[in-house]
Amino acid sequence: MTAHYVPENLPEHIRHYIGGAPADSVSGETFEVLDPVTNKPYMTASAGKAEDIDLAVAAAKEAFDHGPWPKMLPRQRARILNKIADLVESRDKQLAELETFDTGLPIKQALGQAQRAAENFRFFADLIVAQADDTYKVPGKQVNYVNRKPVGVAGLITPWNTPFMLESWKLAPALASGCTVVLKPAEFTPLSASLWADIFREAGVPDGVFNLVNGLGEEAGDALVKHPDVRLISFTGETTTGETIFRNCAPGLKGMSMELGGKSPAVVFADADFEAALDSTLFGVFSLNGERCTAGSRILVERSIYDEFCTRYAERARNIVVGDPHDPATEVGALVHPEHFDKVMSYIEIGKTEGKLLAGGGRPEGLDTGNYVAPTVFADVKPDARIFQEEIFGPVVAITPFDTDEEALELANNVKYGLAAYVWTADLTRAHNFAQNIDVGMVWLNSHNVRDLRTPFGGVKASGLGHEGGYRSIDFYTEQQAVHITLGDVHTARFGAGKDKA
């Protein structure tokens, strides 16, 4: 293995960003951030607690109540959002290098995430300029219209997989809508989030509109969720954490949008384009190191092609290039953190008792340090197996046969999650009927996860609450106030008028 690449000018310490200026924690506390290839600390970050969240929320509330941002015309905000996109695009290689170093994602995939982050800002810049709200007319009597207003201070809590891009999914619509924000990035991967402050300042975002507090979820994240001046919470992360956030939002009746875990099925029928389905299902679980909520980590294959599919799939999985994330040839890099590595490896050991191991099953040969896991394939997995039911969030897949459409649908729905599904078949009628009966928020037919930013993104069951994407994001970050105007005489019963009442 070649020497591990370390980007130039890595910071030794990153701070919060509050009210337009960098800030240390009030307590002075910090935490270490690890490089996932060596598992050695390479920097420290300020450890935010409730008092730091108080300062950030106060800055955001001041900017919302008295600053220009919420009152700007949509075109004015759109110009700034486009400047943000320009800056992200101009720094995409630097962003990708830092993201790869911090997360362990392969460099080619990290570059794509930086470019997608820029596109998110462009999309919402266009959307707010084109935004039209409803008007209802009752001829000669009344006109009713919708007055859309930003909600206020938004709390954004983001995960450690593809952090920069997923932060942009929340920041872009929140800022486009006129909200001010407090971002709490994942403690495993805070590096790329620290770049937003300079980008926003250079683009012309007023002080206090964007605030960032690093820290642990149970400290900084918990304080953000419970803060009385935070009007809504957008969270992407693990399901049990989402349940805790749901409970903590209840006393303040906060708005919530939560995209949570997944155990998404990829259903391959015998009439499918075999090669395309093979390519897509491999990419769908092993790209991004398998650390993706929409990973097709359960592959359901029709019995008549099952043996051939398993053989070919395992051959390809064994040939996947695992190595240093900065090597352009790498297809699977290092998992994000040793804690997560241990979790994934524990599931692999469980899988060895629940299915037939066809590929992987441990560390790749020659990679004795770092959080490397060989792409792992289990076949003949029963639907009650833990590796069939539980989210692993790593390069591990379970393959299960089915005989009928009805059995395939039952297997697809037989988990607590309901985020995404992938269906491969040449039968158009079957494809639509099957898709519409899967209990998930999103379905891709004869495709892997290709996002259209106009469509709703989110899950059902244990995979989330609410949807974002397109106008649904604008709806989440704004309040829709109904305004009624009378055009003629108002005929009202005259209570208390006695004999004179009409």
XYZ file of C-alpha atoms in Angstrom, residues 3-502:
500
model
C 1.936 6.103 1.793
C -1.216 7.686 3.173
C -1.907 11.078 1.599
C -2.376 13.983 4.006
C -3.805 17.242 2.597
C -1.790 20.413 2.976
C -2.655 23.082 5.545
C -4.825 20.889 7.756
C -5.964 22.893 10.791
C -4.749 21.833 14.202
C -7.944 23.087 15.818
C -11.389 24.172 14.618
C -13.718 26.469 16.498
C -17.398 27.300 16.549
C -18.756 30.107 14.389
C -21.215 32.362 16.214
C -22.585 35.743 15.182
C -20.110 36.147 12.334
C -16.933 35.280 14.262
C -14.985 32.155 15.291
C -15.469 31.213 18.940
C -14.028 28.790 21.453
C -16.301 26.906 23.801
C -17.249 28.833 26.936
C -15.873 25.908 28.948
C -12.684 25.796 26.903
C -13.213 22.071 26.342
C -12.215 20.318 23.125
C -12.436 16.852 21.602
C -10.124 14.924 19.284
C -10.884 14.129 15.653
C -9.409 10.956 14.128
C -8.085 10.180 10.672
C -9.938 6.937 9.749
C -6.949 5.498 7.849
C -4.619 5.632 10.852
C -7.135 6.133 13.683
C -4.795 8.747 15.091
C -5.968 12.211 16.200
C -5.051 14.880 13.678
C -6.828 17.907 15.170
C -9.055 19.063 17.994
C -12.427 20.783 17.834
C -14.183 23.015 20.327
C -16.650 20.953 22.341
C -19.938 22.812 22.402
C -22.323 22.588 25.332
C -25.596 24.246 26.322
C -23.989 27.658 26.953
C -22.457 27.666 23.448
C -25.782 26.718 21.904
C -27.378 29.593 23.878
C -24.942 32.057 22.294
C -25.449 30.661 18.793
C -29.241 30.678 19.052
C -29.191 34.229 20.438
C -27.102 35.350 17.458
C -29.442 33.585 15.039
C -32.539 35.059 16.693
C -31.063 38.574 16.618
C -30.291 38.170 12.922
C -33.806 36.888 12.271
C -35.637 39.519 14.330
C -33.582 42.579 13.380
C -31.345 41.662 10.444
C -32.001 42.030 6.721
C -31.991 38.349 5.740
C -35.657 37.349 6.298
C -36.901 40.562 4.647
C -34.777 40.332 1.505
C -36.523 39.889 -1.811
C -36.198 36.322 -3.107
C -33.966 37.503 -5.941
C -31.553 39.109 -3.471
C -31.210 35.908 -1.459
C -30.951 33.889 -4.680
C -27.959 35.945 -5.837
C -26.150 35.138 -2.595
C -27.049 31.453 -2.842
C -25.603 31.357 -6.357
C -22.404 32.983 -5.075
C -22.211 30.217 -2.463
C -22.570 27.637 -5.244
C -19.830 29.359 -7.262
C -17.471 29.275 -4.292
C -18.179 25.613 -3.535
C -17.572 24.697 -7.182
C -14.336 26.665 -7.276
C -13.072 24.763 -4.216
C -14.441 21.329 -5.065
C -11.057 19.613 -5.221
C -9.995 21.047 -1.854
C -13.358 20.119 -0.344
C -13.097 16.589 -1.694
C -9.562 16.139 -0.309
C -10.614 17.284 3.148
C -13.817 15.238 3.079
C -11.927 12.131 2.040
C -9.305 12.610 4.739
C -11.943 13.179 7.425
C -14.450 10.476 6.442
C -12.529 7.769 4.588
C -14.713 8.107 1.479
C -12.991 7.384 -1.847
C -11.732 10.588 -3.457
C -13.721 10.215 -6.693
C -16.962 9.846 -4.756
C -16.088 12.753 -2.455
C -15.561 15.014 -5.472
C -19.044 14.176 -6.691
C -20.493 15.076 -3.281
C -18.852 18.530 -3.384
C -20.347 19.184 -6.807
C -23.770 18.061 -5.602
C -23.501 20.485 -2.684
C -23.076 23.377 -5.125
C -26.055 22.182 -7.151
C -28.248 22.158 -4.024
C -27.671 25.900 -3.571
C -28.325 26.615 -7.250
C -31.527 24.612 -7.158
C -33.009 26.464 -4.193
C -31.848 29.823 -5.569
C -33.972 29.083 -8.634
C -36.855 27.713 -6.601
C -37.402 30.722 -4.339
C -37.459 33.088 -7.305
C -40.043 30.893 -9.037
C -42.071 30.305 -5.843
C -45.781 31.070 -6.319
C -48.367 30.906 -3.565
C -52.060 30.205 -3.843
C -54.841 32.745 -4.250
C -58.527 31.793 -4.010
C -61.248 34.080 -5.322
C -64.965 34.081 -4.513
C -66.275 36.488 -7.202
C -67.749 39.642 -5.719
C -67.334 38.418 -2.163
C -63.820 37.535 -1.096
C -60.181 37.052 -2.079
C -58.043 34.726 -0.010
C -54.293 34.388 -0.446
C -51.356 32.665 1.196
C -48.642 34.805 2.784
C -45.499 32.713 3.159
C -43.063 33.661 5.962
C -39.814 32.093 7.211
C -40.334 30.172 10.451
C -37.400 31.581 12.439
C -34.305 29.929 13.881
C -33.734 26.462 12.407
C -31.653 23.806 14.168
C -29.827 21.571 11.694
C -28.222 18.330 12.901
C -26.268 16.426 10.277
C -24.602 12.983 10.034
C -21.026 11.879 9.387
C -21.556 10.177 6.030
C -21.011 12.621 3.128
C -21.266 15.459 5.686
C -20.616 18.495 3.463
C -23.210 17.506 0.863
C -25.819 16.552 3.455
C -25.256 19.857 5.263
C -25.998 21.624 1.982
C -29.308 19.754 1.696
C -30.454 21.517 4.845
C -28.581 24.826 4.659
C -29.699 25.696 1.131
C -33.493 25.526 1.630
C -33.332 26.941 5.163
C -31.388 30.004 4.016
C -33.380 30.324 0.786
C -36.575 30.503 2.844
C -35.222 33.354 4.973
C -34.530 31.374 8.141
C -31.412 31.785 10.231
C -29.661 28.614 11.312
C -27.556 26.856 13.916
C -25.721 23.873 12.442
C -24.496 21.027 14.667
C -22.331 18.743 12.492
C -21.438 15.187 13.430
C -18.605 14.965 15.937
C -16.809 12.232 13.928
C -16.437 14.471 10.848
C -16.438 18.216 11.634
C -13.657 19.233 9.221
C -15.558 20.133 6.052
C -18.338 21.875 8.010
C -15.762 24.361 9.249
C -15.376 25.619 5.667
C -18.936 26.960 5.454
C -18.152 30.071 7.529
C -15.628 31.500 5.045
C -17.786 30.523 2.080
C -20.852 32.271 3.503
C -18.913 35.348 4.554
C -17.352 35.710 1.119
C -20.742 35.233 -0.560
C -22.298 38.039 1.498
C -24.417 36.182 4.054
C -25.029 38.639 6.934
C -23.520 37.925 10.351
C -25.679 35.759 12.586
C -27.604 34.112 9.742
C -25.302 31.088 9.830
C -23.951 29.734 13.113
C -22.070 26.513 13.805
C -21.482 24.689 17.077
C -19.350 21.536 17.184
C -19.824 18.961 19.887
C -21.331 15.681 20.973
C -24.907 14.856 20.125
C -25.887 14.268 23.732
C -24.515 17.692 24.705
C -24.605 20.268 21.884
C -27.247 18.427 19.862
C -29.498 17.887 22.861
C -29.260 21.546 23.878
C -30.127 22.668 20.343
C -33.208 20.456 20.197
C -34.455 21.659 23.591
C -33.748 25.379 23.119
C -37.025 27.358 23.335
C -36.021 29.841 20.601
C -35.335 27.124 18.023
C -38.571 26.775 16.063
C -37.798 23.649 14.078
C -35.309 20.783 13.867
C -34.089 19.046 10.731
C -32.208 15.866 11.592
C -30.553 13.166 9.513
C -29.182 10.218 11.408
C -29.846 7.004 13.248
C -33.391 5.940 14.184
C -32.998 5.649 17.972
C -31.493 9.161 18.069
C -34.458 10.342 16.022
C -36.822 8.881 18.611
C -35.033 10.839 21.348
C -35.249 14.054 19.321
C -38.960 13.426 18.727
C -39.542 13.206 22.482
C -37.464 16.313 23.204
C -39.249 18.384 20.555
C -42.657 17.599 22.040
C -42.669 20.109 24.956
C -42.055 23.030 22.573
C -44.224 21.612 19.767
C -41.310 22.206 17.389
C -41.513 21.447 13.720
C -39.545 18.310 12.832
C -38.157 16.742 9.703
C -36.237 13.526 10.266
C -34.554 11.276 7.710
C -33.524 8.190 9.643
C -32.167 4.693 9.059
C -32.846 2.257 6.274
C -32.628 -1.385 5.278
C -33.608 -0.937 1.665
C -34.510 -3.896 -0.582
C -33.292 -4.317 -4.139
C -35.682 -6.742 -5.874
C -34.347 -8.482 -8.982
C -36.842 -10.396 -11.117
C -35.791 -13.031 -13.646
C -36.789 -10.844 -16.603
C -34.546 -7.962 -15.507
C -31.543 -6.736 -17.457
C -29.143 -9.010 -15.576
C -25.929 -7.056 -16.183
C -27.512 -3.698 -15.370
C -29.063 -5.097 -12.183
C -25.714 -6.584 -11.174
C -23.885 -3.292 -11.714
C -26.511 -1.284 -9.896
C -26.902 -3.532 -6.858
C -23.126 -3.665 -6.387
C -22.862 0.112 -6.597
C -25.949 0.550 -4.428
C -24.438 -1.089 -1.358
C -20.672 -0.675 -1.772
C -20.427 2.941 -2.934
C -19.734 5.453 -0.154
C -18.241 2.501 1.774
C -21.768 1.217 2.359
C -22.281 4.128 4.757
C -25.460 5.421 3.147
C -29.010 5.431 4.428
C -30.464 4.402 1.046
C -28.064 1.482 0.494
C -29.737 -1.529 -1.119
C -28.385 -3.809 1.590
C -31.012 -6.557 1.111
C -31.041 -8.062 -2.373
C -34.057 -10.231 -3.159
C -33.541 -12.381 -6.262
C -36.020 -14.564 -8.149
C -35.179 -18.253 -7.697
C -34.562 -19.091 -11.368
C -31.598 -16.695 -11.589
C -30.570 -16.819 -7.929
C -27.548 -19.123 -8.145
C -26.056 -17.333 -11.146
C -26.680 -13.940 -9.548
C -25.001 -14.939 -6.266
C -21.976 -16.367 -8.079
C -21.496 -13.331 -10.303
C -22.181 -10.883 -7.482
C -19.619 -12.493 -5.186
C -16.999 -12.566 -7.967
C -17.436 -8.832 -8.506
C -17.432 -8.066 -4.780
C -14.136 -9.912 -4.334
C -12.606 -7.739 -7.086
C -13.637 -4.391 -5.574
C -10.578 -2.249 -4.913
C -10.243 -1.466 -1.207
C -7.495 0.939 -0.223
C -6.371 4.426 0.691
C -9.281 6.822 0.166
C -7.064 9.316 -1.687
C -6.064 6.797 -4.358
C -8.244 7.412 -7.459
C -8.370 3.642 -8.055
C -10.013 2.992 -4.671
C -13.665 1.938 -4.772
C -14.138 1.277 -1.027
C -12.119 3.257 1.512
C -11.888 3.227 5.291
C -14.956 3.336 7.520
C -15.387 6.590 9.366
C -14.353 5.698 12.928
C -13.112 2.721 14.969
C -16.388 2.605 16.916
C -18.305 2.166 13.666
C -15.721 -0.314 12.358
C -16.271 -2.460 15.462
C -20.037 -2.330 14.945
C -19.813 -3.439 11.313
C -17.350 -6.210 12.146
C -19.650 -7.467 14.898
C -22.489 -7.785 12.368
C -20.196 -9.702 10.015
C -19.534 -12.213 12.804
C -23.287 -12.488 13.388
C -23.783 -12.962 9.655
C -21.450 -15.936 9.594
C -24.019 -17.765 11.750
C -27.019 -16.548 9.707
C -26.036 -16.923 6.057
C -23.575 -18.393 3.604
C -20.462 -16.215 3.327
C -19.598 -15.731 -0.360
C -17.120 -12.843 -0.177
C -15.254 -10.772 2.365
C -15.924 -11.435 6.004
C -13.163 -9.409 7.615
C -10.228 -7.128 6.884
C -8.878 -7.031 3.337
C -5.515 -8.707 2.920
C -2.607 -6.299 3.403
C -4.641 -3.652 5.259
C -3.869 -4.450 8.853
C -4.525 -0.985 10.299
C -7.270 1.558 9.790
C -10.999 0.958 9.507
C -10.957 -1.243 6.406
C -13.644 -3.867 5.789
C -13.638 -6.166 2.768
C -16.908 -5.996 0.768
C -18.898 -8.790 2.380
C -21.630 -10.876 0.754
C -23.962 -13.294 2.548
C -26.393 -15.526 0.653
C -29.338 -17.709 1.723
C -30.201 -15.198 4.453
C -33.519 -15.880 6.207
C -35.948 -12.991 6.737
C -35.721 -13.243 10.532
C -31.905 -12.948 10.524
C -30.416 -9.892 12.211
C -28.365 -9.064 9.124
C -31.657 -9.029 7.165
C -33.539 -6.928 9.718
C -31.009 -4.483 11.194
C -29.155 -1.572 9.642
C -25.421 -2.317 9.432
C -24.342 0.834 7.538
C -21.262 -0.697 5.996
C -20.091 -2.739 2.976
C -22.205 -5.777 3.878
C -25.085 -7.243 1.848
C -27.625 -10.024 2.448
C -29.042 -11.931 -0.563
C -32.292 -13.876 -0.266
C -34.259 -15.862 -2.894
C -37.979 -15.594 -3.661
C -40.388 -17.609 -5.839
C -43.389 -15.350 -6.433
C -44.218 -11.657 -6.680
C -46.244 -11.962 -3.498
C -43.316 -13.464 -1.592
C -40.970 -10.777 -2.902
C -43.314 -8.040 -1.694
C -43.693 -9.686 1.715
C -39.898 -9.923 2.070
C -39.426 -6.333 0.918
C -41.846 -5.028 3.543
C -40.735 -7.357 6.342
C -38.527 -4.861 8.236
C -39.228 -1.887 10.484
C -37.589 0.513 8.049
C -39.140 2.114 4.972
C -36.736 4.511 3.286
C -35.983 3.320 -0.248
C -36.421 0.356 -2.594
C -35.067 -0.683 -5.986
C -36.987 -2.886 -8.424
C -35.502 -4.564 -11.493
C -37.924 -5.989 -14.059
C -38.792 -5.611 -17.750
C -42.525 -5.920 -16.985
C -43.893 -2.370 -16.786
C -47.176 -3.371 -15.166
C -45.402 -5.424 -12.507
C -42.904 -2.614 -11.902
C -45.533 0.018 -11.140
C -47.806 -2.237 -9.103
C -44.885 -3.589 -7.099
C -43.443 -0.134 -6.487
C -46.730 1.265 -5.281
C -47.166 -1.549 -2.769
C -43.732 -1.343 -1.130
C -43.880 0.479 2.209
C -41.096 2.960 1.519
C -40.799 6.669 0.836
C -38.848 6.330 -2.432
C -38.648 3.707 -5.173
C -36.267 3.465 -8.112
C -37.297 1.259 -11.041
C -34.404 -0.227 -13.035
C -31.999 2.251 -11.483
C -29.901 2.871 -8.427
C -30.278 6.016 -6.295
C -30.368 8.891 -8.791
C -31.781 11.988 -7.097
C -34.088 14.536 -8.662
C -33.993 17.537 -6.309
C -37.606 18.418 -7.129
C -38.988 15.207 -5.629
C -39.748 14.419 -1.975
C -36.932 12.751 -0.041
C -37.804 10.832 3.098
C -39.068 7.578 4.497
C -41.928 5.914 6.324
C -42.110 3.658 9.367
C -38.813 3.803 11.315
C -37.063 5.610 8.456
C -38.312 9.087 9.106
C -40.891 11.751 9.688
C -41.827 14.221 6.980
C -40.177 14.873 3.647
C -37.760 17.415 2.263
C -36.767 18.165 -1.320
C -38.171 20.702 -3.767
C -41.165 22.682 -2.558
C -41.533 20.370 0.436
C -38.341 21.856 1.846
C -39.687 25.370 1.323
C -42.914 24.312 3.052
C -40.950 23.004 6.031
C -38.888 26.160 6.581
C -41.826 28.553 6.085
C -45.200 29.228 7.633
C -48.171 29.601 5.312
C -50.508 32.270 6.624
C -53.985 32.574 5.134
C -55.116 36.176 4.552
C -58.811 36.849 3.789
C -60.125 40.065 2.173
C -63.822 40.850 1.895
C -64.906 42.498 -1.372
C -68.572 43.154 -0.623
C -71.021 43.578 2.212
C -70.516 41.247 5.134
C -73.732 39.596 6.270
C -73.277 38.687 9.905
C -75.878 37.662 12.448
C -76.279 40.713 14.752
C -75.939 39.191 18.191
C -77.278 41.460 20.925
C -79.122 43.818 18.596
C -82.553 42.805 19.930
C -85.562 43.746 17.758
C -83.330 45.483 15.249
C -81.296 42.451 14.312
C -81.612 41.275 10.734
